[in-house]
Coordinates of C-alpha atoms in Angstrom, one line a residue:
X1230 CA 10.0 14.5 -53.1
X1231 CA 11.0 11.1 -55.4
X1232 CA 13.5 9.1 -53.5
X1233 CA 16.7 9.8 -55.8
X1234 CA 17.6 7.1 -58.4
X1235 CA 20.4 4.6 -57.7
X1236 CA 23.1 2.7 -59.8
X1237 CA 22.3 -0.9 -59.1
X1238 CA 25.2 -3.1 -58.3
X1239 CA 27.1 -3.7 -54.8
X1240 CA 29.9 -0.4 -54.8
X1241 CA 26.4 1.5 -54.4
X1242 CA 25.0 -0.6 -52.1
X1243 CA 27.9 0.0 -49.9
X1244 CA 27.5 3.2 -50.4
X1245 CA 23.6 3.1 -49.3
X1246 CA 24.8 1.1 -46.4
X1247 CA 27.4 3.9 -45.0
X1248 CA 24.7 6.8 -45.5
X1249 CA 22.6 4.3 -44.1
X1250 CA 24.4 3.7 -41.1
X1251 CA 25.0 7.5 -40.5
X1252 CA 21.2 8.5 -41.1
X1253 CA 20.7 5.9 -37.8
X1254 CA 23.5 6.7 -36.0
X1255 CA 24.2 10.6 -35.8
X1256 CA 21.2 11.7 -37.9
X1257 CA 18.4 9.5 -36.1
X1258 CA 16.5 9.7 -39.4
X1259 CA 15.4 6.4 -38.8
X1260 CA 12.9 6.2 -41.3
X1261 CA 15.1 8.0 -44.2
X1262 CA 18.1 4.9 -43.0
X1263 CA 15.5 2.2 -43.6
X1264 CA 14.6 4.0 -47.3
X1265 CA 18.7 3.5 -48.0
X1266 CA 18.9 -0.1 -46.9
X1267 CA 15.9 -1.4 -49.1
X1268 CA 17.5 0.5 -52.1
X1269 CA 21.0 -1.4 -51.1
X1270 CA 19.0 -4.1 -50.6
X1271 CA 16.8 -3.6 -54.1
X1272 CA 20.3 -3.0 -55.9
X1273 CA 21.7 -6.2 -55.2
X1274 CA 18.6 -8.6 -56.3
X1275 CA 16.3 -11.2 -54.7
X1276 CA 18.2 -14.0 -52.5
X1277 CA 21.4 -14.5 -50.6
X1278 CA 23.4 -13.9 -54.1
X1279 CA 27.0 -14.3 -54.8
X1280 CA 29.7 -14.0 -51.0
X1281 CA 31.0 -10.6 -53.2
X1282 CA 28.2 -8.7 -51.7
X1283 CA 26.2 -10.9 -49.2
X1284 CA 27.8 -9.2 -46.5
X1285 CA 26.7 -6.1 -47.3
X1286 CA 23.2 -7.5 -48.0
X1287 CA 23.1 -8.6 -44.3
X1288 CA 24.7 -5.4 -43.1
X1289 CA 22.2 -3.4 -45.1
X1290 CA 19.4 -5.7 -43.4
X1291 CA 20.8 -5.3 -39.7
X1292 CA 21.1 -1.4 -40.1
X1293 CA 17.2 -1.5 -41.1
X1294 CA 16.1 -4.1 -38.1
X1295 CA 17.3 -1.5 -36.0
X1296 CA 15.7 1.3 -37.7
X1297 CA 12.3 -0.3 -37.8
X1298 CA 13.1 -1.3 -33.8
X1299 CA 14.3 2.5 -33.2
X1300 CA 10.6 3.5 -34.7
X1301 CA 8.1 0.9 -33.3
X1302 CA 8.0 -0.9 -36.4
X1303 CA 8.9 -4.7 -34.7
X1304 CA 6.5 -6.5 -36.2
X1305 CA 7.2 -5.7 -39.8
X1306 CA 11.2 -7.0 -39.0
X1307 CA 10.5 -10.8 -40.4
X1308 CA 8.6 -9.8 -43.4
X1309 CA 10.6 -6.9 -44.2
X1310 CA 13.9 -9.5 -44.3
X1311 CA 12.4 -12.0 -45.9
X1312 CA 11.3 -9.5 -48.9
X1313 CA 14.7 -9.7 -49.7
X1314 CA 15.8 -13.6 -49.2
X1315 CA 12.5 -14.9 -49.7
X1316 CA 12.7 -18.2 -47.6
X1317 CA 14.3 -18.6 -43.6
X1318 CA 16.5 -20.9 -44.8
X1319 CA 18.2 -18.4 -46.8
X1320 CA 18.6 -15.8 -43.9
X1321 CA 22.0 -14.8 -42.8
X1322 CA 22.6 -16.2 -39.4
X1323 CA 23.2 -12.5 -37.8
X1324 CA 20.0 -11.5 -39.3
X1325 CA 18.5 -14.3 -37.5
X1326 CA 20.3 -13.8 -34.3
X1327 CA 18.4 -10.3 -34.6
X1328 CA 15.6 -11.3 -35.4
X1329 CA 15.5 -13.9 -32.3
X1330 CA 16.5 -11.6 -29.8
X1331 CA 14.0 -8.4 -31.1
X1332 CA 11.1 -10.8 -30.8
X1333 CA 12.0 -12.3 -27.6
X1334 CA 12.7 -9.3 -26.0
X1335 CA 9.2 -7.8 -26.7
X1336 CA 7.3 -10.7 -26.0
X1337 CA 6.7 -12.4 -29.2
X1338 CA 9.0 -15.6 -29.9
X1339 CA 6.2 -17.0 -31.3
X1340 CA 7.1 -15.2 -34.1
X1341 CA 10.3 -16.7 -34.7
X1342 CA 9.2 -19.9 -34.3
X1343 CA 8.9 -21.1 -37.7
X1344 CA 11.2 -19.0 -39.4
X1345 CA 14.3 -20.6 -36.8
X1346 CA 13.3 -24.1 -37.1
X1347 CA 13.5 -23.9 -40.7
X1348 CA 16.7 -22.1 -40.7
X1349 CA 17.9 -24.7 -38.3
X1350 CA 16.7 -28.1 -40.1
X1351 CA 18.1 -26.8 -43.5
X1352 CA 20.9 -29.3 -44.7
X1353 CA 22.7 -26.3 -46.3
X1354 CA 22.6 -25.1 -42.7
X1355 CA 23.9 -27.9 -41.2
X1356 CA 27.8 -27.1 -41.4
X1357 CA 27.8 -23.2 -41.0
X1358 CA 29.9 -22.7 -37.4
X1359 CA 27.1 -20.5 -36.5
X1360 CA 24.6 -23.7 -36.2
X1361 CA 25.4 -24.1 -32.7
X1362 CA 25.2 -20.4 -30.9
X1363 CA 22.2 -20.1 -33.0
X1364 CA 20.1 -23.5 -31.9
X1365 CA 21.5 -23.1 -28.0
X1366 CA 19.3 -19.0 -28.7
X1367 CA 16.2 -20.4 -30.1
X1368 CA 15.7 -23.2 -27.9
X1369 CA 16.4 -20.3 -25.0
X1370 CA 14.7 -17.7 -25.8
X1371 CA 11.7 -19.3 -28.5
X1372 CA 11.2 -22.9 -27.5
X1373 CA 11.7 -22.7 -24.0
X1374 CA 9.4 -19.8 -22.9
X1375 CA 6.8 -21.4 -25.1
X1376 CA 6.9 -24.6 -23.1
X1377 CA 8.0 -26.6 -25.9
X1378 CA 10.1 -29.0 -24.4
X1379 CA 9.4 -31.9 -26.8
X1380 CA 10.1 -29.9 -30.0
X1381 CA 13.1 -28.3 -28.2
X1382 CA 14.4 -32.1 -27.0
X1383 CA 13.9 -33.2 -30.8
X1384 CA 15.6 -30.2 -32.6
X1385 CA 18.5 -30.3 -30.6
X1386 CA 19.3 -34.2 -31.3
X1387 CA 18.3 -33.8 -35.0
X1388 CA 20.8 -31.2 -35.5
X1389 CA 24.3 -31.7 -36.4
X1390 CA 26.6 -30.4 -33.9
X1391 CA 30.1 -31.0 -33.9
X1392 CA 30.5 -30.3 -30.2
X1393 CA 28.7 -33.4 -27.7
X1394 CA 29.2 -31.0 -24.7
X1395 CA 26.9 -28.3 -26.1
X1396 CA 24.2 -31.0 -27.3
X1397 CA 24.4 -32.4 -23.6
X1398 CA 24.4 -28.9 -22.3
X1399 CA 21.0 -28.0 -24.3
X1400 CA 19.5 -31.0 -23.2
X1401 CA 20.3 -30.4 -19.8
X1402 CA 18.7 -27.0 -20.5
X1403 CA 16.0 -28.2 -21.4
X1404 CA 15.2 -30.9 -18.9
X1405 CA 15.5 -27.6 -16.3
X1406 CA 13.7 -25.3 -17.9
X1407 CA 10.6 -28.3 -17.8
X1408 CA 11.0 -29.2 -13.9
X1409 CA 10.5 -25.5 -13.0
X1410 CA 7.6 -25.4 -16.0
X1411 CA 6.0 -28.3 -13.7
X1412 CA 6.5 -27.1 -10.3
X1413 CA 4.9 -23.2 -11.3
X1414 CA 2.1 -25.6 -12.4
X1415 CA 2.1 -27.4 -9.2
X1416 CA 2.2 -23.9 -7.2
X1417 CA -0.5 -22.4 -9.4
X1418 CA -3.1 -25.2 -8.7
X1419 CA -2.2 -25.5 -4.7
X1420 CA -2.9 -21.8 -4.9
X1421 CA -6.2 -21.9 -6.4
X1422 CA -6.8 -25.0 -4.4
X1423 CA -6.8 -23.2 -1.2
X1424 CA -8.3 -20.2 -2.4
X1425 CA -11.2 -22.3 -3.0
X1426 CA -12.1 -23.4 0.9
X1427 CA -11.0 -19.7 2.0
X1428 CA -13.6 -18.4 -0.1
X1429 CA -16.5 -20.6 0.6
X1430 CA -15.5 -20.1 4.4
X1431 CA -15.6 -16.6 4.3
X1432 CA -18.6 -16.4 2.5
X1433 CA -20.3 -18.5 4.9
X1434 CA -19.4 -15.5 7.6
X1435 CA -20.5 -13.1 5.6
X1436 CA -23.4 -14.7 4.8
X1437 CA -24.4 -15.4 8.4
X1438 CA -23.8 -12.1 9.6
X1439 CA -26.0 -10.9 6.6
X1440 CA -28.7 -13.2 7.8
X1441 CA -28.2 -12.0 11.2
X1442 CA -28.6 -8.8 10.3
X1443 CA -31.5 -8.9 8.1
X1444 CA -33.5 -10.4 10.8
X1445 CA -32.7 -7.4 13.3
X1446 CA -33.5 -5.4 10.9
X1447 CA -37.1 -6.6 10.2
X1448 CA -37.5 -6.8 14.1
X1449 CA -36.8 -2.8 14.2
X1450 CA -39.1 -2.2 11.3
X1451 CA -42.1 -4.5 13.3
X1452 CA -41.7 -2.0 16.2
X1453 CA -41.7 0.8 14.5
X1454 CA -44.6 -0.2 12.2
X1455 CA -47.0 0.8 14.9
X1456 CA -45.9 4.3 14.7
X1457 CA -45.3 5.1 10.8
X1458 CA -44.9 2.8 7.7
X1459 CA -43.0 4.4 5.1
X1460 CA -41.3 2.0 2.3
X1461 CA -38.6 4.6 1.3
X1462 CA -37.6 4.8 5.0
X1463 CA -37.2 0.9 5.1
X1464 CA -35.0 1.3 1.6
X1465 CA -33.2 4.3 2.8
X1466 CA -32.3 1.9 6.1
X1467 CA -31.3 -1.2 3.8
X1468 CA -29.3 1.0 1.3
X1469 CA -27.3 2.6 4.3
X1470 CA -26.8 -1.2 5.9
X1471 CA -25.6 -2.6 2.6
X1472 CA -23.6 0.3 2.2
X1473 CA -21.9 -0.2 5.2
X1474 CA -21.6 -4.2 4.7
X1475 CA -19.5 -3.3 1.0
X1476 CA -17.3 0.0 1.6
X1477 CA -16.7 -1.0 5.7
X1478 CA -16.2 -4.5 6.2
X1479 CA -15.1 -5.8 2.5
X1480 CA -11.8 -4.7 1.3
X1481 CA -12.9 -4.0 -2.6
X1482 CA -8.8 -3.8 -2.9
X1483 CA -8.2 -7.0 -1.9
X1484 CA -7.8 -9.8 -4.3
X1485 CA -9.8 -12.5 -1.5
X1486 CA -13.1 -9.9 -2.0
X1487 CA -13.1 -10.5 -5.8
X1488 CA -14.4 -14.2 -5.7
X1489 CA -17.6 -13.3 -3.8
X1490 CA -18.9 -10.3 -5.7
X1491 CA -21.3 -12.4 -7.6
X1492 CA -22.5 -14.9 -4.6
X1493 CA -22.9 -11.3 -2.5
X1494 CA -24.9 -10.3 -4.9
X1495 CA -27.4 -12.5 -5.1
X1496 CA -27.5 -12.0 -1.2
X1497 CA -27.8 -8.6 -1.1
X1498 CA -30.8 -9.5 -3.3
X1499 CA -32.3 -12.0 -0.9
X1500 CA -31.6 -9.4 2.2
X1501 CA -33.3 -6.7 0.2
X1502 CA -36.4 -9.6 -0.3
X1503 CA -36.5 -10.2 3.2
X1504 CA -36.6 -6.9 4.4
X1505 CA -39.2 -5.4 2.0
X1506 CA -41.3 -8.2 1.9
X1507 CA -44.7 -7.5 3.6
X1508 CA -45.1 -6.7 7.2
X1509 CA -48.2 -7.5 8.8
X1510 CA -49.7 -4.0 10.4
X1511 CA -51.3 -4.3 13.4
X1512 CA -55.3 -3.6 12.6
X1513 CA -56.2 -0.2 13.1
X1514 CA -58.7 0.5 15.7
X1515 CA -61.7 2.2 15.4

């Protein structure tokens, strides 16, 4: 059916906005709630416009960020605001906020990270009293978890806040948050370190015992060559030994039997050389 047609102008975008509201609340019509918010939104016109209606703008944009969250639709949020402002810079800060936290939470703050730096470097920015909450967020939950310490360092001394004791706070937040950075790093390549020796020790058992058994297992099929000499029996044997060698003694479950997969096998194909290689008969008598 055609969406119904709208008076433009803000008393109907506040009305969109509170049948909005009540398609995501009680209804959980989420996808008929985001259809009334970008008609509220379409009513009132391109940009931030004039303070009589920018608050219902930004309450017509939070009601839809939670209705595309409430369906999936994440990754359309920051394109689907900015339809209606155009540039970052022009975003309400609780639009922002939203948008901050929504990506950060599903694992994205990558997203954000243009978007809040130019929000956040804007001069018209620079004297709203929501500056500060809203650097302190994106340093925590964009720059941070990015490992952008140097950006985070910068941003925070470039922007104007009133209040020292949060700049010295952030700071301090940061310098943290890049000591633990640097000693998972440290941990990481200790581990892999001594991974490294374990594995080419155990590997040297392994092989050894493989060579050990290879060369019992040729002696067997010496003494029995006298009485029959059958090449499938002499697979059959190595299948069953190799079998045993992988399912018995490795642990295909545990993480220190992944390394060695491809040295074993290019054991198992030297065993399987050794053992079917030729052995001499003894000459048959007349």
């Amino acid at each position: 059916a055609e969406p119904p047609a709208w008076a433009p102008g803000p008393a109907q975008a506040a009305a969109l906005l509170e049948e909005a509201a009540d398609l995501l609340v009680l209804h959980r019509d989420f996808a008929a709630a985001v259809e009334r918010c970008e008609a509220g939104c379409d009513s009132l016109g391109p940009g931030p416009g004039p303070e009589s209606f920018a608050e219902v703008k930004c309450s017509l944009c939070v009601v839809g960020i939670q209705a595309l969250a409430e369906m999936n639709r994440w990754r359309e949020v920051l394109s689907w605001v900015l339809q209606y402002y155009h540039v970052p810079e022009h975003l309400p800060p609780k639009v922002l906020e939203l948008c901050i936290l929504l990506y950060s939470k599903v694992g994205e703050p990558q997203v954000m990270l243009e978007s809040g730096s130019s929000w956040l470097r804007a001069q018209g920015n620079q004297r709203l009293p929501e500056l500060g909450p809203l650097l302190g967020l994106y340093v925590e939950q964009v720059l941070l978890p990015l490992g952008l310490f140097e950006g985070a360092e910068e941003l925070v001394r470039g922007c104007a806040l009133e209040d020292s004791e949060q700049q010295l706070q952030l700071l301090g937040s940061v310098c943290e948050s890049r000591a633990r950075w640097a000693r998972r790093e440290e941990t990481r390549s200790a581990a892999e370190e001594q991974q490294d020796p374990a594995a080419e020790t155990l590997l040297g058992v392994l092989s050894q015992k493989l060579l050990t058994m290879v060369t019992l297992l040729r002696r067997a099929l010496r003494s029995m060559s006298n009485h029959f000499y059958f090449l499938p029996y002499k697979k059959m044997l190595l299948a069953t030994f190799l079998l045993y060698l992988v399912v018995v003694r490795l642990d295909p479950a545990s993480p220190t039997s992944l390394p060695f997969i491809y040295k074993l096998v290019q054991l198992f194909r030297q065993a399987w050389a050794a053992v079917l290689s030729p052995i001499h008969r003894p000459p048959i008598r007349d």
